Amino acid sequence: MIKEFRDFLMRGNLVELAVAFVMGLAFATVITSLVDNLVMPIVAMIIGQPSFDGLDFTINDAVFRYGAFITDAIAFAAIAAAVFFFVVKPVGAMMARTKKPEEEAVSDEERRHQELLAALRARG
């Protein structure tokens, strides 16, 4: 039973998943730092404050912290932009460079013309 448990733990997919999870956490830390330390100060320059957490209003002892929501929405948009511009686009460009050129797609009509020409040449 211990051998089976060891085999389960060492199964390739489980180890790869664990590595991906740890790398994802590390990457999330880097992106969060990028947003907190580089993007939010730019927001502070433009708007005047880096965080809206202090904005709220109260109705019948219920506190509505809309400022925290605004800060989180800005952080989400900044994280999405950082991931898109620093990960998705560069990886896409890298994959496009390493991709082998595929044969151009030939329409059905063009293929029929080529087959007819080949048949005529074979006859003649």
PDB file of N, CA and C in Angstrom, residues 27-28 31-32 34-35 76-91:
ATOM      1  N   PHE A  27       4.166  33.803  -9.423  1.00  0.00           N
ATOM      2  CA  PHE A  27       3.839  34.762 -10.470  1.00  0.00           C
ATOM      3  C   PHE A  27       2.798  35.765  -9.979  1.00  0.00           C
ATOM      4  N   ALA A  28       1.820  35.287  -9.211  1.00  0.00           N
ATOM      5  CA  ALA A  28       0.805  36.188  -8.651  1.00  0.00           C
ATOM      6  C   ALA A  28       1.453  37.217  -7.735  1.00  0.00           C
ATOM      7  N   ILE A  31       3.103  39.850  -9.999  1.00  0.00           N
ATOM      8  CA  ILE A  31       2.107  40.720 -10.628  1.00  0.00           C
ATOM      9  C   ILE A  31       1.502  41.661  -9.598  1.00  0.00           C
ATOM     10  N   THR A  32       1.206  41.157  -8.401  1.00  0.00           N
ATOM     11  CA  THR A  32       0.656  42.012  -7.348  1.00  0.00           C
ATOM     12  C   THR A  32       1.645  43.111  -6.981  1.00  0.00           C
ATOM     13  N   LEU A  34       3.959  44.357  -8.959  1.00  0.00           N
ATOM     14  CA  LEU A  34       3.976  45.265 -10.100  1.00  0.00           C
ATOM     15  C   LEU A  34       2.836  46.268 -10.001  1.00  0.00           C
ATOM     16  N   VAL A  35       1.652  45.766  -9.722  1.00  0.00           N
ATOM     17  CA  VAL A  35       0.485  46.644  -9.639  1.00  0.00           C
ATOM     18  C   VAL A  35       0.591  47.575  -8.435  1.00  0.00           C
ATOM     19  N   PHE A  76      -7.744  45.064 -10.263  1.00  0.00           N
ATOM     20  CA  PHE A  76      -8.080  43.975 -11.187  1.00  0.00           C
ATOM     21  C   PHE A  76      -7.757  44.359 -12.626  1.00  0.00           C
ATOM     22  N   ALA A  77      -8.168  45.567 -13.026  1.00  0.00           N
ATOM     23  CA  ALA A  77      -7.894  46.019 -14.393  1.00  0.00           C
ATOM     24  C   ALA A  77      -6.386  46.126 -14.637  1.00  0.00           C
ATOM     25  N   ALA A  78      -5.657  46.591 -13.643  1.00  0.00           N
ATOM     26  CA  ALA A  78      -4.207  46.700 -13.786  1.00  0.00           C
ATOM     27  C   ALA A  78      -3.553  45.330 -13.866  1.00  0.00           C
ATOM     28  N   ILE A  79      -4.013  44.385 -13.062  1.00  0.00           N
ATOM     29  CA  ILE A  79      -3.468  43.023 -13.115  1.00  0.00           C
ATOM     30  C   ILE A  79      -3.774  42.383 -14.459  1.00  0.00           C
ATOM     31  N   ALA A  80      -5.008  42.554 -14.936  1.00  0.00           N
ATOM     32  CA  ALA A  80      -5.373  41.996 -16.243  1.00  0.00           C
ATOM     33  C   ALA A  80      -4.509  42.597 -17.348  1.00  0.00           C
ATOM     34  N   ALA A  81      -4.269  43.903 -17.294  1.00  0.00           N
ATOM     35  CA  ALA A  81      -3.429  44.559 -18.303  1.00  0.00           C
ATOM     36  C   ALA A  81      -1.987  44.059 -18.206  1.00  0.00           C
ATOM     37  N   ALA A  82      -1.484  43.913 -16.985  1.00  0.00           N
ATOM     38  CA  ALA A  82      -0.107  43.436 -16.811  1.00  0.00           C
ATOM     39  C   ALA A  82       0.048  42.025 -17.350  1.00  0.00           C
ATOM     40  N   VAL A  83      -0.893  41.150 -17.045  1.00  0.00           N
ATOM     41  CA  VAL A  83      -0.821  39.775 -17.549  1.00  0.00           C
ATOM     42  C   VAL A  83      -0.913  39.766 -19.072  1.00  0.00           C
ATOM     43  N   PHE A  84      -1.813  40.573 -19.624  1.00  0.00           N
ATOM     44  CA  PHE A  84      -1.977  40.595 -21.077  1.00  0.00           C
ATOM     45  C   PHE A  84      -0.720  41.103 -21.779  1.00  0.00           C
ATOM     46  N   PHE A  85      -0.202  42.255 -21.317  1.00  0.00           N
ATOM     47  CA  PHE A  85       0.921  42.875 -22.019  1.00  0.00           C
ATOM     48  C   PHE A  85       2.275  42.246 -21.698  1.00  0.00           C
ATOM     49  N   PHE A  86       2.431  41.662 -20.502  1.00  0.00           N
ATOM     50  CA  PHE A  86       3.724  41.109 -20.127  1.00  0.00           C
ATOM     51  C   PHE A  86       3.802  39.594 -20.240  1.00  0.00           C
ATOM     52  N   VAL A  87       2.662  38.920 -20.444  1.00  0.00           N
ATOM     53  CA  VAL A  87       2.679  37.459 -20.555  1.00  0.00           C
ATOM     54  C   VAL A  87       2.022  37.006 -21.854  1.00  0.00           C
ATOM     55  N   VAL A  88       0.759  37.331 -22.034  1.00  0.00           N
ATOM     56  CA  VAL A  88       0.004  36.800 -23.175  1.00  0.00           C
ATOM     57  C   VAL A  88       0.603  37.247 -24.504  1.00  0.00           C
ATOM     58  N   LYS A  89       0.806  38.550 -24.682  1.00  0.00           N
ATOM     59  CA  LYS A  89       1.341  39.053 -25.950  1.00  0.00           C
ATOM     60  C   LYS A  89       2.761  38.555 -26.222  1.00  0.00           C
ATOM     61  N   PRO A  90       3.706  38.631 -25.263  1.00  0.00           N
ATOM     62  CA  PRO A  90       5.052  38.119 -25.549  1.00  0.00           C
ATOM     63  C   PRO A  90       5.074  36.618 -25.831  1.00  0.00           C
ATOM     64  N   VAL A  91       4.312  35.834 -25.085  1.00  0.00           N
ATOM     65  CA  VAL A  91       4.292  34.392 -25.334  1.00  0.00           C
ATOM     66  C   VAL A  91       3.667  34.109 -26.693  1.00  0.00           C
TER      67      VAL A  91
END
